[in-house]
Amino acid sequence: LLSLTAALLWGMLPVALKELLAGMSASTIVWYRFLVAGVVLLIWLGARGQLPKLTKVNSRIRWFLAIAAIGLSSNYYLFSFSLNFINGETSEAVIQLTTLFLIIGGVLIYKEPFVGIQKIGTALIVLGLILFFNDRLSELANTDNTETIGVLIVVAAAITWTVYALLQKRLLLNYSSVQILFLIYWFSIFALLPFI
């Protein structure tokens, strides 16, 4: 049920972002997303006495947190910005590369097993993307085309999200997922402030 809810919300996101981009910049939209989520998590974690402490981890973990924050905020920004060039359907199709990149990263970095069902799922993702873009492959080869620019921006967004997700797995040894997101949101709020 939670996965279906998340899928529904992610499906609606490009439509809402496309409308918002008519009135504000991608960096401003992303900043508001982080601000609202950051304030909610501040209240939630504060009320439970679970606010994370950066002083209790070594500098390597703090670097991982910073890189993960850059990855997630870049992902949010790039995905939103791409909608200036492509439609929501295309952005949603291309962002599915995150799953493929995460599988590859998990196998290469964390030495996770790559079992039969994952191979089938990976093949279906690749096949789906080929079918989605098969009538537009010649157009996408042209770098002067705005759709090509938009697709490349979404690919970059998928890569930055994968960096965040792979680092999150390591960070879960020190913090809960909610604490990680709290730290990333507040890092991003201050990092994006000059660009809103």
Coordinates of C-alpha atoms in Angstrom, one line a residue:
L1 CA 0.0 0.0 0.0
L2 CA 2.8 2.4 0.9
S3 CA 4.6 1.6 -2.4
L4 CA 1.5 2.1 -4.4
T5 CA 0.9 5.5 -2.7
A6 CA 4.4 6.5 -3.4
A7 CA 4.1 5.5 -7.1
L8 CA 0.8 7.5 -7.3
L9 CA 2.4 10.6 -5.8
W10 CA 5.5 10.3 -8.1
G11 CA 3.2 9.9 -11.1
M12 CA 1.4 13.2 -10.2
L13 CA 4.6 15.0 -9.4
P14 CA 5.6 16.1 -12.9
V15 CA 2.2 17.4 -13.6
A16 CA 2.3 19.6 -10.5
L17 CA 5.9 20.7 -11.2
K18 CA 5.1 21.6 -14.8
E19 CA 2.4 24.0 -13.5
L20 CA 4.6 25.4 -10.8
L21 CA 7.4 26.1 -13.2
A22 CA 5.2 28.6 -15.0
G23 CA 5.4 30.8 -11.9
M24 CA 8.7 30.0 -10.1
S25 CA 12.2 28.6 -10.8
A26 CA 13.1 25.0 -10.3
S27 CA 15.5 25.9 -7.5
T28 CA 12.7 27.8 -5.6
I29 CA 10.3 24.8 -6.0
V30 CA 13.0 22.4 -4.7
W31 CA 13.8 24.7 -1.8
Y32 CA 10.2 24.8 -0.7
R33 CA 10.0 21.0 -0.9
F34 CA 13.0 20.7 1.3
L35 CA 11.8 23.4 3.7
V36 CA 8.4 21.9 4.3
A37 CA 9.8 18.4 4.7
G38 CA 12.7 19.7 6.9
V39 CA 10.3 21.5 9.2
V40 CA 8.0 18.5 9.5
L41 CA 10.9 16.2 10.4
L42 CA 12.4 18.8 12.8
I43 CA 9.1 18.7 14.7
W44 CA 8.7 14.9 14.4
L45 CA 12.3 14.1 15.5
G46 CA 12.4 16.8 18.1
A47 CA 9.2 15.6 19.8
R48 CA 10.6 12.1 19.9
G49 CA 14.0 13.2 21.2
Q50 CA 15.7 11.7 18.1
L51 CA 17.4 14.6 16.5
P52 CA 20.6 13.3 14.9
K53 CA 24.0 14.5 16.2
L54 CA 26.7 15.1 13.7
T55 CA 29.4 15.2 16.4
K56 CA 28.9 11.5 17.2
V57 CA 30.1 10.4 13.8
N58 CA 33.5 10.6 12.2
S59 CA 34.4 13.0 9.4
R60 CA 34.0 10.3 6.7
I61 CA 30.3 9.9 7.6
R62 CA 29.8 13.7 7.5
W63 CA 31.4 13.7 4.0
F64 CA 29.0 10.9 3.0
L65 CA 26.1 12.9 4.3
A66 CA 27.2 16.0 2.4
I67 CA 27.7 14.1 -0.9
A68 CA 24.3 12.3 -0.4
A69 CA 22.7 15.7 0.2
I70 CA 24.3 17.1 -2.9
G71 CA 23.0 14.1 -4.8
L72 CA 19.4 14.3 -3.6
S73 CA 19.1 18.1 -4.0
S74 CA 20.7 17.9 -7.4
N75 CA 18.2 15.1 -8.3
Y76 CA 15.2 17.2 -7.2
Y77 CA 16.5 20.3 -9.0
L78 CA 17.5 18.5 -12.3
F79 CA 14.2 16.6 -12.4
S80 CA 12.2 19.8 -11.9
F81 CA 14.4 21.8 -14.4
S82 CA 14.1 19.1 -17.0
L83 CA 10.3 19.8 -17.3
N84 CA 11.2 23.1 -19.0
F85 CA 12.3 20.9 -21.9
I86 CA 10.2 17.8 -21.9
N87 CA 6.8 16.6 -20.8
G88 CA 5.9 14.7 -17.7
E89 CA 5.5 11.3 -19.4
T90 CA 9.0 11.5 -20.8
S91 CA 10.6 12.5 -17.5
E92 CA 8.8 9.7 -15.7
A93 CA 10.0 7.2 -18.2
V94 CA 13.6 8.3 -18.1
I95 CA 13.8 8.6 -14.3
Q96 CA 13.2 4.8 -14.2
L97 CA 16.9 4.6 -14.9
T98 CA 17.4 5.1 -11.2
T99 CA 16.3 1.5 -10.6
L100 CA 18.7 0.3 -13.2
F101 CA 21.6 2.4 -11.9
L102 CA 20.8 1.4 -8.3
I103 CA 20.9 -2.3 -9.2
I104 CA 24.2 -1.9 -11.0
G105 CA 25.6 0.2 -8.1
G106 CA 24.5 -2.4 -5.6
V107 CA 26.2 -5.2 -7.5
L108 CA 29.4 -3.3 -8.2
I109 CA 29.9 -1.4 -4.9
Y110 CA 28.1 -3.5 -2.3
K111 CA 28.7 -6.9 -4.0
E112 CA 25.0 -7.7 -3.8
P113 CA 23.8 -10.8 -5.6
F114 CA 22.2 -10.3 -9.0
V115 CA 19.5 -13.0 -9.0
G116 CA 17.2 -14.1 -11.8
I117 CA 14.2 -12.0 -10.9
Q118 CA 16.5 -8.9 -10.9
K119 CA 17.8 -9.8 -14.3
I120 CA 14.3 -10.1 -15.6
G121 CA 13.3 -6.8 -14.0
T122 CA 16.4 -5.1 -15.5
A123 CA 15.7 -6.5 -18.9
L124 CA 12.1 -5.2 -18.6
I125 CA 13.3 -1.7 -17.7
V126 CA 15.6 -1.6 -20.6
L127 CA 13.0 -3.0 -23.0
G128 CA 10.4 -0.5 -21.7
L129 CA 12.7 2.4 -22.3
I130 CA 13.6 1.2 -25.8
L131 CA 9.9 0.8 -26.6
F132 CA 9.1 4.2 -25.2
F133 CA 11.8 6.0 -27.2
N134 CA 11.9 3.8 -30.3
D135 CA 10.1 6.3 -32.6
R136 CA 12.1 9.2 -31.2
L137 CA 15.6 7.7 -31.2
S138 CA 16.7 9.7 -34.3
E139 CA 15.4 12.9 -32.7
L140 CA 17.2 12.2 -29.5
A141 CA 20.5 11.8 -31.4
N142 CA 20.3 15.5 -32.3
T143 CA 21.8 17.5 -29.4
D144 CA 20.2 20.7 -30.7
N145 CA 16.7 19.3 -29.9
T146 CA 15.2 20.5 -26.6
E147 CA 13.8 17.1 -25.9
T148 CA 17.3 15.6 -26.1
I149 CA 18.5 18.3 -23.6
G150 CA 15.6 17.4 -21.3
V151 CA 16.3 13.7 -21.5
L152 CA 20.0 14.3 -20.7
I153 CA 19.0 16.4 -17.7
V154 CA 16.8 13.6 -16.4
V155 CA 19.6 11.0 -16.9
A156 CA 21.8 13.3 -14.8
A157 CA 19.0 13.4 -12.2
A158 CA 18.9 9.6 -12.2
I159 CA 22.7 9.5 -11.6
T160 CA 22.6 12.0 -8.8
W161 CA 19.7 10.1 -7.1
T162 CA 21.7 6.8 -7.4
V163 CA 24.7 8.4 -5.7
Y164 CA 22.3 9.5 -2.8
A165 CA 20.7 6.1 -2.6
L166 CA 24.0 4.2 -2.6
L167 CA 25.4 6.4 0.2
Q168 CA 22.2 6.1 2.2
K169 CA 22.8 2.4 2.5
R170 CA 26.1 3.1 4.2
L171 CA 24.7 5.9 6.3
L172 CA 21.9 3.6 7.7
L173 CA 24.7 2.1 9.8
N174 CA 24.8 5.4 11.8
Y175 CA 21.4 7.0 11.5
S176 CA 17.8 6.0 10.8
S177 CA 16.4 6.8 7.4
V178 CA 14.3 9.6 8.9
Q179 CA 17.4 11.1 10.5
I180 CA 19.4 10.9 7.2
L181 CA 16.6 12.7 5.4
F182 CA 16.4 15.3 8.1
L183 CA 20.1 16.1 7.8
I184 CA 19.9 16.1 4.0
Y185 CA 16.9 18.4 3.9
W186 CA 18.5 21.0 6.2
F187 CA 21.8 20.8 4.3
S188 CA 19.9 21.4 1.1
I189 CA 17.8 24.2 2.5
F190 CA 20.9 26.2 3.3
A191 CA 22.7 25.2 0.1
L192 CA 19.8 26.2 -2.1
L193 CA 19.0 29.5 -0.3
P194 CA 21.1 31.7 -2.5
F195 CA 19.4 30.4 -5.6
I196 CA 15.7 30.9 -4.7

